[in-house]
């Protein structure tokens, strides 16, 4: 027997649009065998997963872990541990840190840092700006997962608003271009009018009227038009409105799409009816919109207009979030409970389990060409999550692993719980605890 083998027996696997009973033999970092019944030497450690579901580890294509420079909000170690507790085994992190990840030197430094501190598998998007085209052209596409552009301002001052630069970027990178779309002029005009009305006492309920549907639609449609003109491979982040869905197509398999879209858990869970109770804790860019928008997003996800489920995990401290509207930053921590929220949505009849796995595990791997992850397949890395989908639990402060110590889901009871997480063949989360030794690896790409 190889000392590095382990056997997971009697679980119900959800994978590639199927739900079936099977055993999994893990050897070293990878899945060695998947079969109805696997018999092994008596001395191989066996985990009995009877009554549990097993899915591939989630790949979150949009997180902000704040390191370097903003570590009073979060850091790679704390947030990647929270990710493991939430069944997220790999993450793509955003460039709006301080300094920004907009030079190859900063990008290498972030990787170096993560190699020492990450607890989940990692890769870092490279940020485009109005003046770093030469850096973008020189990127190693075997190592960089994608380019991130802020086409609307948000945390970190990374707006790219020079049309000529944008066209040059779209024309000159083979990488996926992931975009934050909100039209800056529309937002500025709306904000000015709202300040004229309320002074500095703007109610949070005005947020989706300032960062409104029109701002999203205008910016998304311009980005899509530019991608069509230049042939760029575009991925539009965090779609928040029903209107934008008309910009996407569902008649092609993901691998053949030139333009894809992501939806985030907060836009699927909350609506403008929640602003009264949650206040600035659910202030996000793009804003949480109406209940009709939310229902349309679920439909768009189920009908494959939307391709990827993610979090846009973006922690800020409670002190920062509790300020008045104009000062409270947008964003909130999500990685620990995105999957339980999705499992609860399954129980509410909003989505099938197979669809959750397709959008949160398979599709990010396909979209970013992530090597040997995102599926339960022989030869692939053994990143998987054991779920008790019937177990109910309330989100309470004491259980939060985020550095910022709060969650927009506090007080909510979810049905569906992450029991154990296996990363690169090792149990890294069990009995409510993250293992102190990291098993994380840098993601690699099959391009
Ligand atoms: O709400 C948001 N917060 N949206 C973003 O695009 C950025 C993020 C952050 O970094 O705080």
JSON list of N, CA and C in Angstrom, two decimals, residues 256-292:
[
{"chain": "A", "resi": 256, "resn": "UNK", "atom": "N", "xyz": [-16.92, 27.49, -26.20]},
{"chain": "A", "resi": 256, "resn": "UNK", "atom": "CA", "xyz": [-16.99, 28.19, -27.48]},
{"chain": "A", "resi": 256, "resn": "UNK", "atom": "C", "xyz": [-17.46, 29.63, -27.36]},
{"chain": "A", "resi": 257, "resn": "UNK", "atom": "N", "xyz": [-17.83, 30.04, -26.16]},
{"chain": "A", "resi": 257, "resn": "UNK", "atom": "CA", "xyz": [-18.32, 31.41, -26.01]},
{"chain": "A", "resi": 257, "resn": "UNK", "atom": "C", "xyz": [-17.15, 32.40, -26.04]},
{"chain": "A", "resi": 258, "resn": "UNK", "atom": "N", "xyz": [-17.36, 33.52, -26.72]},
{"chain": "A", "resi": 258, "resn": "UNK", "atom": "CA", "xyz": [-16.36, 34.59, -26.69]},
{"chain": "A", "resi": 258, "resn": "UNK", "atom": "C", "xyz": [-16.65, 35.55, -25.53]},
{"chain": "A", "resi": 259, "resn": "UNK", "atom": "N", "xyz": [-17.94, 35.57, -25.14]},
{"chain": "A", "resi": 259, "resn": "UNK", "atom": "CA", "xyz": [-18.34, 36.50, -24.08]},
{"chain": "A", "resi": 259, "resn": "UNK", "atom": "C", "xyz": [-19.12, 35.71, -23.02]},
{"chain": "A", "resi": 260, "resn": "UNK", "atom": "N", "xyz": [-18.64, 35.78, -21.79]},
{"chain": "A", "resi": 260, "resn": "UNK", "atom": "CA", "xyz": [-19.28, 35.03, -20.71]},
{"chain": "A", "resi": 260, "resn": "UNK", "atom": "C", "xyz": [-19.62, 35.98, -19.57]},
{"chain": "A", "resi": 261, "resn": "UNK", "atom": "N", "xyz": [-20.40, 35.44, -18.61]},
{"chain": "A", "resi": 261, "resn": "UNK", "atom": "CA", "xyz": [-20.85, 36.30, -17.51]},
{"chain": "A", "resi": 261, "resn": "UNK", "atom": "C", "xyz": [-20.82, 35.56, -16.19]},
{"chain": "A", "resi": 262, "resn": "UNK", "atom": "N", "xyz": [-20.58, 36.31, -15.15]},
{"chain": "A", "resi": 262, "resn": "UNK", "atom": "CA", "xyz": [-20.55, 35.79, -13.78]},
{"chain": "A", "resi": 262, "resn": "UNK", "atom": "C", "xyz": [-21.71, 36.41, -12.99]},
{"chain": "A", "resi": 263, "resn": "UNK", "atom": "N", "xyz": [-22.24, 35.65, -12.05]},
{"chain": "A", "resi": 263, "resn": "UNK", "atom": "CA", "xyz": [-23.22, 36.19, -11.10]},
{"chain": "A", "resi": 263, "resn": "UNK", "atom": "C", "xyz": [-22.71, 35.85, -9.70]},
{"chain": "A", "resi": 264, "resn": "UNK", "atom": "N", "xyz": [-22.96, 36.77, -8.76]},
{"chain": "A", "resi": 264, "resn": "UNK", "atom": "CA", "xyz": [-22.43, 36.57, -7.40]},
{"chain": "A", "resi": 264, "resn": "UNK", "atom": "C", "xyz": [-23.55, 36.26, -6.42]},
{"chain": "A", "resi": 265, "resn": "UNK", "atom": "N", "xyz": [-23.14, 35.59, -5.36]},
{"chain": "A", "resi": 265, "resn": "UNK", "atom": "CA", "xyz": [-24.11, 35.07, -4.39]},
{"chain": "A", "resi": 265, "resn": "UNK", "atom": "C", "xyz": [-24.95, 36.19, -3.77]},
{"chain": "A", "resi": 266, "resn": "UNK", "atom": "N", "xyz": [-24.35, 37.36, -3.53]},
{"chain": "A", "resi": 266, "resn": "UNK", "atom": "CA", "xyz": [-25.13, 38.43, -2.86]},
{"chain": "A", "resi": 266, "resn": "UNK", "atom": "C", "xyz": [-26.24, 38.96, -3.76]},
{"chain": "A", "resi": 267, "resn": "UNK", "atom": "N", "xyz": [-25.98, 39.00, -5.07]},
{"chain": "A", "resi": 267, "resn": "UNK", "atom": "CA", "xyz": [-27.04, 39.47, -5.99]},
{"chain": "A", "resi": 267, "resn": "UNK", "atom": "C", "xyz": [-28.16, 38.43, -6.13]},
{"chain": "A", "resi": 268, "resn": "UNK", "atom": "N", "xyz": [-27.83, 37.18, -5.81]},
{"chain": "A", "resi": 268, "resn": "UNK", "atom": "CA", "xyz": [-28.86, 36.12, -5.88]},
{"chain": "A", "resi": 268, "resn": "UNK", "atom": "C", "xyz": [-29.62, 35.99, -4.55]},
{"chain": "A", "resi": 269, "resn": "UNK", "atom": "N", "xyz": [-28.97, 36.40, -3.46]},
{"chain": "A", "resi": 269, "resn": "UNK", "atom": "CA", "xyz": [-29.58, 36.17, -2.15]},
{"chain": "A", "resi": 269, "resn": "UNK", "atom": "C", "xyz": [-30.38, 37.39, -1.67]},
{"chain": "A", "resi": 270, "resn": "UNK", "atom": "N", "xyz": [-29.77, 38.58, -1.78]},
{"chain": "A", "resi": 270, "resn": "UNK", "atom": "CA", "xyz": [-30.41, 39.78, -1.25]},
{"chain": "A", "resi": 270, "resn": "UNK", "atom": "C", "xyz": [-31.17, 40.52, -2.34]},
{"chain": "A", "resi": 271, "resn": "UNK", "atom": "N", "xyz": [-32.07, 41.42, -1.91]},
{"chain": "A", "resi": 271, "resn": "UNK", "atom": "CA", "xyz": [-32.72, 42.35, -2.85]},
{"chain": "A", "resi": 271, "resn": "UNK", "atom": "C", "xyz": [-32.86, 43.69, -2.15]},
{"chain": "A", "resi": 272, "resn": "UNK", "atom": "N", "xyz": [-33.41, 44.68, -2.88]},
{"chain": "A", "resi": 272, "resn": "UNK", "atom": "CA", "xyz": [-33.51, 46.01, -2.26]},
{"chain": "A", "resi": 272, "resn": "UNK", "atom": "C", "xyz": [-34.43, 46.02, -1.03]},
{"chain": "A", "resi": 273, "resn": "UNK", "atom": "N", "xyz": [-35.23, 44.97, -0.87]},
{"chain": "A", "resi": 273, "resn": "UNK", "atom": "CA", "xyz": [-36.07, 44.88, 0.33]},
{"chain": "A", "resi": 273, "resn": "UNK", "atom": "C", "xyz": [-35.22, 44.68, 1.59]},
{"chain": "A", "resi": 274, "resn": "UNK", "atom": "N", "xyz": [-33.94, 44.28, 1.41]},
{"chain": "A", "resi": 274, "resn": "UNK", "atom": "CA", "xyz": [-33.08, 44.01, 2.57]},
{"chain": "A", "resi": 274, "resn": "UNK", "atom": "C", "xyz": [-32.28, 45.22, 3.06]},
{"chain": "A", "resi": 275, "resn": "UNK", "atom": "N", "xyz": [-32.31, 46.32, 2.27]},
{"chain": "A", "resi": 275, "resn": "UNK", "atom": "CA", "xyz": [-31.50, 47.47, 2.69]},
{"chain": "A", "resi": 275, "resn": "UNK", "atom": "C", "xyz": [-31.92, 47.99, 4.05]},
{"chain": "A", "resi": 276, "resn": "UNK", "atom": "N", "xyz": [-33.24, 47.97, 4.32]},
{"chain": "A", "resi": 276, "resn": "UNK", "atom": "CA", "xyz": [-33.73, 48.53, 5.58]},
{"chain": "A", "resi": 276, "resn": "UNK", "atom": "C", "xyz": [-33.10, 47.82, 6.78]},
{"chain": "A", "resi": 277, "resn": "UNK", "atom": "N", "xyz": [-33.07, 46.47, 6.71]},
{"chain": "A", "resi": 277, "resn": "UNK", "atom": "CA", "xyz": [-32.51, 45.72, 7.84]},
{"chain": "A", "resi": 277, "resn": "UNK", "atom": "C", "xyz": [-30.98, 45.71, 7.84]},
{"chain": "A", "resi": 278, "resn": "UNK", "atom": "N", "xyz": [-30.40, 45.53, 6.66]},
{"chain": "A", "resi": 278, "resn": "UNK", "atom": "CA", "xyz": [-28.94, 45.29, 6.62]},
{"chain": "A", "resi": 278, "resn": "UNK", "atom": "C", "xyz": [-28.11, 46.56, 6.41]},
{"chain": "A", "resi": 279, "resn": "UNK", "atom": "N", "xyz": [-28.74, 47.63, 5.95]},
{"chain": "A", "resi": 279, "resn": "UNK", "atom": "CA", "xyz": [-28.03, 48.91, 5.77]},
{"chain": "A", "resi": 279, "resn": "UNK", "atom": "C", "xyz": [-26.82, 48.80, 4.87]},
{"chain": "A", "resi": 280, "resn": "UNK", "atom": "N", "xyz": [-25.75, 49.51, 5.26]},
{"chain": "A", "resi": 280, "resn": "UNK", "atom": "CA", "xyz": [-24.54, 49.52, 4.42]},
{"chain": "A", "resi": 280, "resn": "UNK", "atom": "C", "xyz": [-23.79, 48.18, 4.44]},
{"chain": "A", "resi": 281, "resn": "UNK", "atom": "N", "xyz": [-24.22, 47.25, 5.31]},
{"chain": "A", "resi": 281, "resn": "UNK", "atom": "CA", "xyz": [-23.57, 45.93, 5.29]},
{"chain": "A", "resi": 281, "resn": "UNK", "atom": "C", "xyz": [-23.84, 45.20, 3.97]},
{"chain": "A", "resi": 282, "resn": "UNK", "atom": "N", "xyz": [-24.89, 45.60, 3.25]},
{"chain": "A", "resi": 282, "resn": "UNK", "atom": "CA", "xyz": [-25.10, 45.00, 1.93]},
{"chain": "A", "resi": 282, "resn": "UNK", "atom": "C", "xyz": [-24.91, 46.05, 0.82]},
{"chain": "A", "resi": 283, "resn": "UNK", "atom": "N", "xyz": [-24.04, 47.01, 1.11]},
{"chain": "A", "resi": 283, "resn": "UNK", "atom": "CA", "xyz": [-23.65, 47.97, 0.06]},
{"chain": "A", "resi": 283, "resn": "UNK", "atom": "C", "xyz": [-22.56, 47.32, -0.79]},
{"chain": "A", "resi": 284, "resn": "UNK", "atom": "N", "xyz": [-22.89, 47.07, -2.03]},
{"chain": "A", "resi": 284, "resn": "UNK", "atom": "CA", "xyz": [-21.92, 46.48, -2.96]},
{"chain": "A", "resi": 284, "resn": "UNK", "atom": "C", "xyz": [-21.89, 47.29, -4.24]},
{"chain": "A", "resi": 285, "resn": "UNK", "atom": "N", "xyz": [-20.80, 47.17, -4.97]},
{"chain": "A", "resi": 285, "resn": "UNK", "atom": "CA", "xyz": [-20.74, 47.66, -6.35]},
{"chain": "A", "resi": 285, "resn": "UNK", "atom": "C", "xyz": [-20.55, 46.46, -7.26]},
{"chain": "A", "resi": 286, "resn": "UNK", "atom": "N", "xyz": [-21.43, 46.20, -8.21]},
{"chain": "A", "resi": 286, "resn": "UNK", "atom": "CA", "xyz": [-22.69, 46.87, -8.45]},
{"chain": "A", "resi": 286, "resn": "UNK", "atom": "C", "xyz": [-23.66, 46.63, -7.27]},
{"chain": "A", "resi": 287, "resn": "UNK", "atom": "N", "xyz": [-24.63, 47.54, -7.18]},
{"chain": "A", "resi": 287, "resn": "UNK", "atom": "CA", "xyz": [-25.59, 47.49, -6.08]},
{"chain": "A", "resi": 287, "resn": "UNK", "atom": "C", "xyz": [-26.52, 46.29, -6.18]},
{"chain": "A", "resi": 288, "resn": "UNK", "atom": "N", "xyz": [-27.02, 45.85, -5.01]},
{"chain": "A", "resi": 288, "resn": "UNK", "atom": "CA", "xyz": [-28.13, 44.90, -4.96]},
{"chain": "A", "resi": 288, "resn": "UNK", "atom": "C", "xyz": [-29.35, 45.63, -5.54]},
{"chain": "A", "resi": 289, "resn": "UNK", "atom": "N", "xyz": [-30.04, 44.98, -6.48]},
{"chain": "A", "resi": 289, "resn": "UNK", "atom": "CA", "xyz": [-31.14, 45.67, -7.16]},
{"chain": "A", "resi": 289, "resn": "UNK", "atom": "C", "xyz": [-32.49, 45.11, -6.68]},
{"chain": "A", "resi": 290, "resn": "UNK", "atom": "N", "xyz": [-33.48, 45.06, -7.59]},
{"chain": "A", "resi": 290, "resn": "UNK", "atom": "CA", "xyz": [-34.85, 44.72, -7.17]},
{"chain": "A", "resi": 290, "resn": "UNK", "atom": "C", "xyz": [-35.07, 43.20, -7.07]},
{"chain": "A", "resi": 291, "resn": "UNK", "atom": "N", "xyz": [-36.22, 42.84, -6.48]},
{"chain": "A", "resi": 291, "resn": "UNK", "atom": "CA", "xyz": [-36.56, 41.41, -6.41]},
{"chain": "A", "resi": 291, "resn": "UNK", "atom": "C", "xyz": [-36.75, 40.82, -7.81]},
{"chain": "A", "resi": 292, "resn": "UNK", "atom": "N", "xyz": [-37.26, 41.66, -8.73]},
{"chain": "A", "resi": 292, "resn": "UNK", "atom": "CA", "xyz": [-37.43, 41.18, -10.12]},
{"chain": "A", "resi": 292, "resn": "UNK", "atom": "C", "xyz": [-36.06, 40.89, -10.74]}
]
